[in-house]
Amino acid sequence: MKSVLATAHSNIALVKYWGKRVDADPSLNLPAVGSLSLTLDRLWTETKIEPAAADRFTFDRREEPGKPAAKVFAALDRLWASHHDGARPPCHVESRNHFPTAAGLASSASGFAALTVAAAAAFELPHDARTLSAFARMGSGSAARSIFGGFVRLHRGTRRDGSDCVAEPLLMPGPTWPLALVVIQTTRGPKGVGSTEGMERSRLTAPYYGPWVETSPQDLADAEAALERRDLAALGEVVEHSCFKMHACMLASRPPILYWKPATLAVMEQVWALREAGVPGYITIDAGPHVKVLCAAEHAPTIRDACASLPGVEAVTVCGPGPAASVRVLEGGNA
Ligand code: DP6
């Protein structure tokens, strides 16, 4: 094996994934709906894999035994077994998040994408990027999308073996269509329900879950059509619809799942007031209290400043479109 260093950027879903397919092996982690995301430049994970005497996982310089390590090494086992016979060589996996503030933003997307790309290079696997996205998906659904840069579509697929549930890059918004995503971190309360658990609760108990799954293909088609026309207003309308439909589904779960804090609502109202006043931004919110606003790059500073001063807002980061995951072999990296 080789010693390698991989980088993968986080992504935010604009058309959301919430819920898993139940007609297939749960270990494949197949989403019930497709999704569409934007990879971000300013939030990324760096993961180094080196040969070692025994498996070891360090995250942000701390030894991480237990469940997180078990997930990491299960992912390495899957990748190794896809191309090699026999036992996987023991590895030291060292992962670090480069996020502007210490906590509060999900990192499983960039984390599993970086791990997948690193392991494939360390084990010298012949897999292409789409296949790597399928492996990343088995770690975390959103990670499949972080293999690629810019706007990315994760296909739901229909095959029971999950081979058609892969991500695909759609478009990298460049200087001809400058876009930004303003990430507004609000009050950190006690940790809410994790997304894996929350989406399962919605599937089992929310009366809106069926309609959520059924209407998702139309949202994806509308978002892709808006992207093709570079029509931010049309894209933004779908982005907000998908977000609030997902949160309606969360709220209608038993017991209810509510991720919003007072500051989340204050930011929403601020963003909508700005839009009324001619500064268009479009809201999306994941399984947490933070608000992300899609807008033209020229409007990002106004939205940032207007939200930064609201009570309960902890940090605001203006992100642009980010690149695909990448990896390099380290000097003297053959083992
Ligand atoms: C609300 O990808 O974290 O962010 O596949 O169970 O690891 P698992 O879930 P995860 O869920 C993401 C949920 C979301 C929407 C999205 O990113 O599409």
Tab-separated table of C-alpha atoms and ligand atoms in Angstrom:
chain	number	residue	atom	x	y	z
A	1	MET	CA	0.000	0.000	0.000
A	2	LYS	CA	0.937	3.684	-0.312
A	3	SER	CA	0.929	6.613	2.095
A	4	VAL	CA	-1.500	9.209	0.772
A	5	LEU	CA	-3.151	12.511	1.641
A	6	ALA	CA	-6.673	13.255	0.369
A	7	THR	CA	-8.842	16.351	0.494
A	8	ALA	CA	-12.624	16.513	0.121
A	9	HIS	CA	-14.904	19.505	0.447
A	10	SER	CA	-18.218	19.599	2.255
A	11	ASN	CA	-21.456	20.041	0.348
A	12	ILE	CA	-24.905	21.407	1.074
A	13	ALA	CA	-27.952	19.757	-0.452
A	14	LEU	CA	-30.192	22.137	-2.398
A	15	VAL	CA	-32.691	19.375	-3.154
A	16	LYS	CA	-32.597	17.238	-0.037
A	17	TYR	CA	-32.118	13.581	0.815
A	18	TRP	CA	-34.170	12.374	3.802
A	19	GLY	CA	-35.040	8.693	4.125
A	20	LYS	CA	-33.599	5.391	2.965
A	21	ARG	CA	-34.782	2.703	0.571
A	22	VAL	CA	-36.169	-0.355	2.294
A	23	ASP	CA	-36.134	-2.714	-0.704
A	24	ALA	CA	-32.383	-3.262	-0.501
A	25	ASP	CA	-29.608	-4.321	1.859
A	26	PRO	CA	-29.397	-1.599	4.573
A	27	SER	CA	-25.585	-1.759	4.541
A	28	LEU	CA	-25.665	-0.238	1.029
A	29	ASN	CA	-27.226	2.898	2.583
A	30	LEU	CA	-29.425	3.636	-0.437
A	31	PRO	CA	-31.407	6.899	-0.298
A	32	ALA	CA	-35.160	6.867	-0.953
A	33	VAL	CA	-34.776	10.030	-3.044
A	34	GLY	CA	-32.119	11.553	-5.270
A	35	SER	CA	-30.493	14.814	-4.221
A	36	LEU	CA	-28.703	17.819	-5.679
A	37	SER	CA	-25.960	19.742	-3.910
A	38	LEU	CA	-23.306	22.406	-4.126
A	39	THR	CA	-19.775	21.530	-2.992
A	40	LEU	CA	-18.252	24.350	-0.913
A	41	ASP	CA	-14.775	25.859	-1.074
A	42	ARG	CA	-14.245	26.907	2.558
A	43	LEU	CA	-15.200	23.736	4.431
A	44	TRP	CA	-13.012	20.705	3.848
A	45	THR	CA	-11.528	17.580	5.393
A	46	GLU	CA	-7.989	16.323	4.924
A	47	THR	CA	-7.317	12.616	5.489
A	48	LYS	CA	-3.966	10.866	5.556
A	49	ILE	CA	-3.631	7.077	5.375
A	50	GLU	CA	-0.340	5.352	6.156
A	51	PRO	CA	0.682	1.779	6.862
A	52	ALA	CA	0.884	1.047	10.597
A	53	ALA	CA	1.496	-1.792	13.022
A	54	ALA	CA	-2.198	-1.797	14.004
A	55	ASP	CA	-5.343	0.120	12.984
A	56	ARG	CA	-5.465	3.591	14.510
A	57	PHE	CA	-7.798	6.546	13.848
A	58	THR	CA	-7.003	10.124	14.862
A	59	PHE	CA	-9.497	12.933	14.305
A	60	ASP	CA	-8.470	16.574	14.746
A	61	ARG	CA	-5.286	15.309	16.504
A	62	ARG	CA	-7.189	13.198	19.049
A	63	GLU	CA	-7.193	9.392	19.199
A	64	GLU	CA	-10.733	8.214	18.367
A	65	PRO	CA	-11.387	4.634	19.387
A	66	GLY	CA	-14.904	3.157	19.571
A	67	LYS	CA	-17.754	3.724	17.145
A	68	PRO	CA	-16.245	6.405	14.859
A	69	ALA	CA	-13.140	4.254	14.345
A	70	ALA	CA	-15.287	1.173	13.691
A	71	LYS	CA	-17.126	3.064	10.887
A	72	VAL	CA	-13.838	4.236	9.392
A	73	PHE	CA	-12.265	0.763	9.354
A	74	ALA	CA	-15.456	-0.849	8.048
A	75	ALA	CA	-15.215	1.561	5.097
A	76	LEU	CA	-11.570	0.582	4.533
A	77	ASP	CA	-12.491	-3.123	4.687
A	78	ARG	CA	-15.184	-2.635	2.009
A	79	LEU	CA	-12.781	-0.838	-0.299
A	80	TRP	CA	-9.973	-3.357	0.210
A	81	ALA	CA	-12.308	-6.334	-0.375
A	82	SER	CA	-13.576	-4.786	-3.638
A	83	HIS	CA	-10.242	-5.514	-5.302
A	84	HIS	CA	-7.953	-7.589	-3.056
A	85	ASP	CA	-8.116	-10.995	-1.430
A	86	GLY	CA	-6.913	-11.661	2.060
A	87	ALA	CA	-6.536	-9.410	5.027
A	88	ARG	CA	-6.377	-5.643	4.680
A	89	PRO	CA	-3.078	-4.153	5.871
A	90	PRO	CA	-3.377	-2.219	9.162
A	91	CYS	CA	-3.524	1.557	8.691
A	92	HIS	CA	-3.166	4.805	10.558
A	93	VAL	CA	-5.977	7.122	9.424
A	94	GLU	CA	-5.485	10.724	10.406
A	95	SER	CA	-8.336	13.100	9.609
A	96	ARG	CA	-8.586	16.824	10.135
A	97	ASN	CA	-11.425	19.263	9.477
A	98	HIS	CA	-10.647	22.674	8.059
A	99	PHE	CA	-13.860	24.442	8.958
A	100	PRO	CA	-13.872	28.169	9.796
A	101	THR	CA	-15.241	27.613	13.298
A	102	ALA	CA	-14.698	24.664	15.545
A	103	ALA	CA	-18.073	22.949	15.620
A	104	GLY	CA	-21.671	22.943	14.552
A	105	LEU	CA	-21.405	22.037	10.895
A	106	ALA	CA	-21.797	18.498	9.679
A	107	SER	CA	-18.598	16.950	8.422
A	108	SER	CA	-19.625	13.404	7.545
A	109	ALA	CA	-19.949	14.357	3.858
A	110	SER	CA	-16.396	15.648	3.455
A	111	GLY	CA	-15.106	13.090	5.976
A	112	PHE	CA	-16.305	9.957	4.197
A	113	ALA	CA	-15.479	11.385	0.771
A	114	ALA	CA	-11.879	12.126	1.822
A	115	LEU	CA	-11.572	8.714	3.473
A	116	THR	CA	-12.840	6.928	0.356
A	117	VAL	CA	-10.559	8.775	-2.050
A	118	ALA	CA	-7.587	8.285	0.283
A	119	ALA	CA	-8.210	4.559	0.746
A	120	ALA	CA	-8.656	3.960	-2.986
A	121	ALA	CA	-5.272	5.574	-3.650
A	122	ALA	CA	-3.569	3.895	-0.680
A	123	PHE	CA	-4.809	0.450	-1.794
A	124	GLU	CA	-4.152	1.256	-5.500
A	125	LEU	CA	-7.723	0.507	-6.571
A	126	PRO	CA	-8.762	1.040	-10.213
A	127	HIS	CA	-12.166	2.575	-9.356
A	128	ASP	CA	-13.421	5.662	-11.219
A	129	ALA	CA	-14.951	8.661	-9.436
A	130	ARG	CA	-18.546	7.422	-9.816
A	131	THR	CA	-17.676	4.104	-8.208
A	132	LEU	CA	-15.895	5.975	-5.419
A	133	SER	CA	-19.058	8.009	-4.872
A	134	ALA	CA	-20.952	4.732	-4.324
A	135	PHE	CA	-18.398	3.654	-1.721
A	136	ALA	CA	-18.555	7.068	-0.017
A	137	ARG	CA	-22.375	6.763	0.055
A	138	MET	CA	-22.119	3.573	2.100
A	139	GLY	CA	-20.389	5.648	4.816
A	140	SER	CA	-22.861	8.536	4.619
A	141	GLY	CA	-25.379	9.367	1.881
A	142	SER	CA	-24.309	12.994	1.552
A	143	ALA	CA	-20.646	11.931	1.174
A	144	ALA	CA	-21.352	10.500	-2.296
A	145	ARG	CA	-21.808	14.070	-3.532
A	146	SER	CA	-18.530	15.404	-2.075
A	147	ILE	CA	-16.498	13.290	-4.524
A	148	PHE	CA	-17.326	15.938	-7.148
A	149	GLY	CA	-17.061	19.730	-7.256
A	150	GLY	CA	-19.698	22.374	-8.056
A	151	PHE	CA	-23.316	21.296	-8.496
A	152	VAL	CA	-23.687	17.546	-8.079
A	153	ARG	CA	-26.610	15.159	-8.508
A	154	LEU	CA	-26.847	11.942	-6.519
A	155	HIS	CA	-29.087	9.549	-8.420
A	156	ARG	CA	-31.517	7.473	-6.413
A	157	GLY	CA	-31.151	4.552	-8.794
A	158	THR	CA	-33.491	1.569	-8.946
A	159	ARG	CA	-31.173	-1.464	-8.842
A	160	ARG	CA	-31.253	-3.536	-5.660
A	161	ASP	CA	-27.446	-3.797	-5.623
A	162	GLY	CA	-27.133	0.027	-5.550
A	163	SER	CA	-24.819	0.113	-8.573
A	164	ASP	CA	-26.828	2.940	-10.181
A	165	CYS	CA	-26.971	5.022	-6.995
A	166	VAL	CA	-23.965	7.179	-7.848
A	167	ALA	CA	-23.221	10.885	-7.944
A	168	GLU	CA	-22.598	12.880	-11.107
A	169	PRO	CA	-21.131	16.359	-11.534
A	170	LEU	CA	-23.593	18.713	-13.236
A	171	LEU	CA	-22.005	22.123	-13.484
A	172	MET	CA	-19.248	24.214	-11.944
A	173	PRO	CA	-20.557	27.765	-11.563
A	174	GLY	CA	-17.722	29.967	-12.709
A	175	PRO	CA	-17.179	33.666	-13.437
A	176	THR	CA	-20.121	33.754	-15.870
A	177	TRP	CA	-22.516	32.742	-13.080
A	178	PRO	CA	-20.886	33.778	-9.787
A	179	LEU	CA	-22.762	32.223	-6.874
A	180	ALA	CA	-22.215	32.097	-3.128
A	181	LEU	CA	-23.600	30.155	-0.211
A	182	VAL	CA	-23.683	32.119	3.034
A	183	VAL	CA	-23.406	29.734	6.011
A	184	ILE	CA	-24.967	31.266	9.125
A	185	GLN	CA	-24.224	29.374	12.335
A	186	THR	CA	-26.846	29.952	15.000
A	187	THR	CA	-27.051	29.113	18.688
A	188	ARG	CA	-25.699	25.694	19.539
A	189	GLY	CA	-28.177	23.893	21.739
A	190	PRO	CA	-27.896	20.308	22.955
A	191	LYS	CA	-27.178	17.967	20.046
A	192	GLY	CA	-30.379	17.215	18.155
A	193	VAL	CA	-31.430	13.923	16.618
A	194	GLY	CA	-28.755	12.607	14.214
A	195	SER	CA	-29.798	12.501	10.567
A	196	THR	CA	-29.619	8.693	10.221
A	197	GLU	CA	-31.948	8.248	13.212
A	198	GLY	CA	-34.159	11.204	12.290
A	199	MET	CA	-34.831	10.099	8.742
A	200	GLU	CA	-35.734	6.608	9.929
A	201	ARG	CA	-38.192	8.085	12.434
A	202	SER	CA	-39.783	10.173	9.669
A	203	ARG	CA	-40.054	7.127	7.391
A	204	LEU	CA	-41.790	5.110	10.091
A	205	THR	CA	-44.081	7.749	11.601
A	206	ALA	CA	-44.553	10.901	9.473
A	207	PRO	CA	-47.736	10.981	7.366
A	208	TYR	CA	-45.961	13.357	4.971
A	209	TYR	CA	-43.110	10.939	4.296
A	210	GLY	CA	-44.847	9.202	1.357
A	211	PRO	CA	-45.660	12.502	-0.419
A	212	TRP	CA	-42.117	13.707	0.329
A	213	VAL	CA	-40.631	10.734	-1.534
A	214	GLU	CA	-43.181	10.919	-4.361
A	215	THR	CA	-42.648	14.619	-5.094
A	216	SER	CA	-38.853	14.586	-4.975
A	217	PRO	CA	-38.261	13.604	-8.659
A	218	GLN	CA	-40.183	16.691	-9.793
A	219	ASP	CA	-38.083	18.946	-7.514
A	220	LEU	CA	-34.904	17.443	-8.940
A	221	ALA	CA	-36.128	17.926	-12.515
A	222	ASP	CA	-37.129	21.543	-11.791
A	223	ALA	CA	-33.783	22.281	-10.117
A	224	GLU	CA	-31.805	20.780	-13.004
A	225	ALA	CA	-33.859	22.769	-15.531
A	226	ALA	CA	-33.183	25.973	-13.547
A	227	LEU	CA	-29.465	25.154	-13.477
A	228	GLU	CA	-29.414	24.691	-17.227
A	229	ARG	CA	-30.988	28.122	-17.675
A	230	ARG	CA	-28.704	29.617	-14.967
A	231	ASP	CA	-31.946	30.863	-13.398
A	232	LEU	CA	-31.178	31.587	-9.719
A	233	ALA	CA	-34.744	32.670	-8.833
A	234	ALA	CA	-36.233	29.444	-10.206
A	235	LEU	CA	-33.525	27.354	-8.536
A	236	GLY	CA	-33.999	29.213	-5.251
A	237	GLU	CA	-37.739	28.587	-5.281
A	238	VAL	CA	-37.147	24.813	-5.510
A	239	VAL	CA	-34.355	24.984	-2.900
A	240	GLU	CA	-36.676	26.535	-0.310
A	241	HIS	CA	-39.541	24.221	-1.214
A	242	SER	CA	-37.384	21.097	-0.794
A	243	CYS	CA	-35.980	22.380	2.511
A	244	PHE	CA	-39.308	23.284	4.098
A	245	LYS	CA	-41.002	20.142	2.796
A	246	MET	CA	-38.266	18.084	4.478
A	247	HIS	CA	-38.649	20.039	7.733
A	248	ALA	CA	-42.452	19.588	7.572
A	249	CYS	CA	-41.787	15.867	7.376
A	250	MET	CA	-39.438	16.088	10.372
A	251	LEU	CA	-42.011	18.083	12.367
A	252	ALA	CA	-44.755	15.588	11.519
A	253	SER	CA	-42.685	12.689	12.883
A	254	ARG	CA	-43.572	11.031	16.204
A	255	PRO	CA	-42.084	12.290	18.445
A	256	PRO	CA	-41.530	15.490	16.420
A	257	ILE	CA	-38.062	16.473	15.242
A	258	LEU	CA	-37.430	20.212	15.467
A	259	TYR	CA	-33.951	21.448	14.578
A	260	TRP	CA	-34.665	25.196	14.603
A	261	LYS	CA	-33.660	27.625	17.345
A	262	PRO	CA	-35.039	31.160	17.788
A	263	ALA	CA	-32.036	32.490	15.860
A	264	THR	CA	-32.846	30.120	12.969
A	265	LEU	CA	-36.238	31.829	12.603
A	266	ALA	CA	-34.740	35.299	12.994
A	267	VAL	CA	-32.321	34.567	10.126
A	268	MET	CA	-35.121	33.222	7.926
A	269	GLU	CA	-37.142	36.384	8.429
A	270	GLN	CA	-34.109	38.543	7.749
A	271	VAL	CA	-33.341	36.703	4.499
A	272	TRP	CA	-36.943	37.009	3.323
A	273	ALA	CA	-37.035	40.726	4.244
A	274	LEU	CA	-33.857	41.282	2.242
A	275	ARG	CA	-35.411	39.481	-0.696
A	276	GLU	CA	-38.450	41.772	-0.536
A	277	ALA	CA	-36.020	44.686	-0.529
A	278	GLY	CA	-34.304	43.487	-3.709
A	279	VAL	CA	-31.439	41.354	-2.325
A	280	PRO	CA	-32.424	37.821	-3.313
A	281	GLY	CA	-31.190	34.912	-1.197
A	282	TYR	CA	-32.710	31.445	-0.832
A	283	ILE	CA	-32.762	29.431	2.388
A	284	THR	CA	-31.791	25.863	3.064
A	285	ILE	CA	-31.435	24.159	6.477
A	286	ASP	CA	-30.163	20.661	7.267
A	287	ALA	CA	-30.526	18.500	10.376
A	288	GLY	CA	-29.408	21.321	12.642
A	289	PRO	CA	-30.160	24.960	13.559
A	290	HIS	CA	-27.867	26.667	11.011
A	291	VAL	CA	-29.131	28.481	7.929
A	292	LYS	CA	-27.460	28.433	4.517
A	293	VAL	CA	-28.403	31.047	1.944
A	294	LEU	CA	-27.850	30.603	-1.787
A	295	CYS	CA	-27.338	33.917	-3.569
A	296	ALA	CA	-25.466	35.758	-6.298
A	297	ALA	CA	-21.875	36.376	-5.151
A	298	GLU	CA	-22.437	40.161	-5.329
A	299	HIS	CA	-25.208	39.932	-2.707
A	300	ALA	CA	-23.297	37.734	-0.243
A	301	PRO	CA	-21.670	40.590	1.768
A	302	THR	CA	-25.068	42.299	2.335
A	303	ILE	CA	-26.664	39.036	3.475
A	304	ARG	CA	-23.651	38.218	5.669
A	305	ASP	CA	-23.671	41.612	7.397
A	306	ALA	CA	-27.458	41.669	7.879
A	307	CYS	CA	-27.416	38.224	9.522
A	308	ALA	CA	-24.200	38.549	11.550
A	309	SER	CA	-25.745	41.137	13.869
A	310	LEU	CA	-28.865	39.116	14.747
A	311	PRO	CA	-29.068	37.786	18.325
A	312	GLY	CA	-27.987	34.162	18.524
A	313	VAL	CA	-25.904	34.221	15.356
A	314	GLU	CA	-22.433	32.884	16.209
A	315	ALA	CA	-20.560	33.024	12.922
A	316	VAL	CA	-21.169	33.714	9.247
A	317	THR	CA	-19.015	32.291	6.467
A	318	VAL	CA	-19.354	33.168	2.802
A	319	CYS	CA	-18.547	30.103	0.719
A	320	GLY	CA	-18.142	29.719	-3.004
A	321	PRO	CA	-18.338	26.582	-5.138
A	322	GLY	CA	-15.684	24.059	-4.146
A	323	PRO	CA	-13.619	21.532	-6.117
A	324	ALA	CA	-13.783	17.762	-6.446
A	325	ALA	CA	-12.023	15.508	-3.939
A	326	SER	CA	-8.356	14.934	-4.694
A	327	VAL	CA	-5.458	12.838	-3.439
A	328	ARG	CA	-1.680	12.691	-3.666
A	329	VAL	CA	0.857	10.030	-2.838
A	330	LEU	CA	3.218	11.191	-0.119
A	331	GLU	CA	6.974	11.309	-0.607
A	332	GLY	CA	8.489	7.858	-0.075
A	333	GLY	CA	4.874	6.648	0.169
A	334	ASN	CA	5.348	3.031	-0.971
A	335	ALA	CA	5.110	0.432	1.762
B	1	DP6	C1	-30.539	16.786	5.974
B	1	DP6	O1	-25.860	11.890	4.695
B	1	DP6	O2	-25.828	12.590	7.129
B	1	DP6	O3	-28.226	16.859	5.386
B	1	DP6	O4	-26.645	8.626	5.002
B	1	DP6	O5	-27.541	8.388	7.305
B	1	DP6	O6	-25.205	9.270	6.967
B	1	DP6	P1	-26.624	9.159	6.414
B	1	DP6	O7	-27.223	10.628	6.409
B	1	DP6	P2	-26.577	12.020	5.986
B	1	DP6	O8	-27.933	12.844	5.786
B	1	DP6	C2	-27.994	14.092	5.197
B	1	DP6	C3	-29.329	14.710	5.464
B	1	DP6	C4	-29.429	16.174	5.106
B	1	DP6	C5	-29.838	16.373	3.657
B	1	DP6	C6	-28.772	16.125	2.608
B	1	DP6	O9	-27.565	16.359	2.850
B	1	DP6	O10	-29.187	15.744	1.492
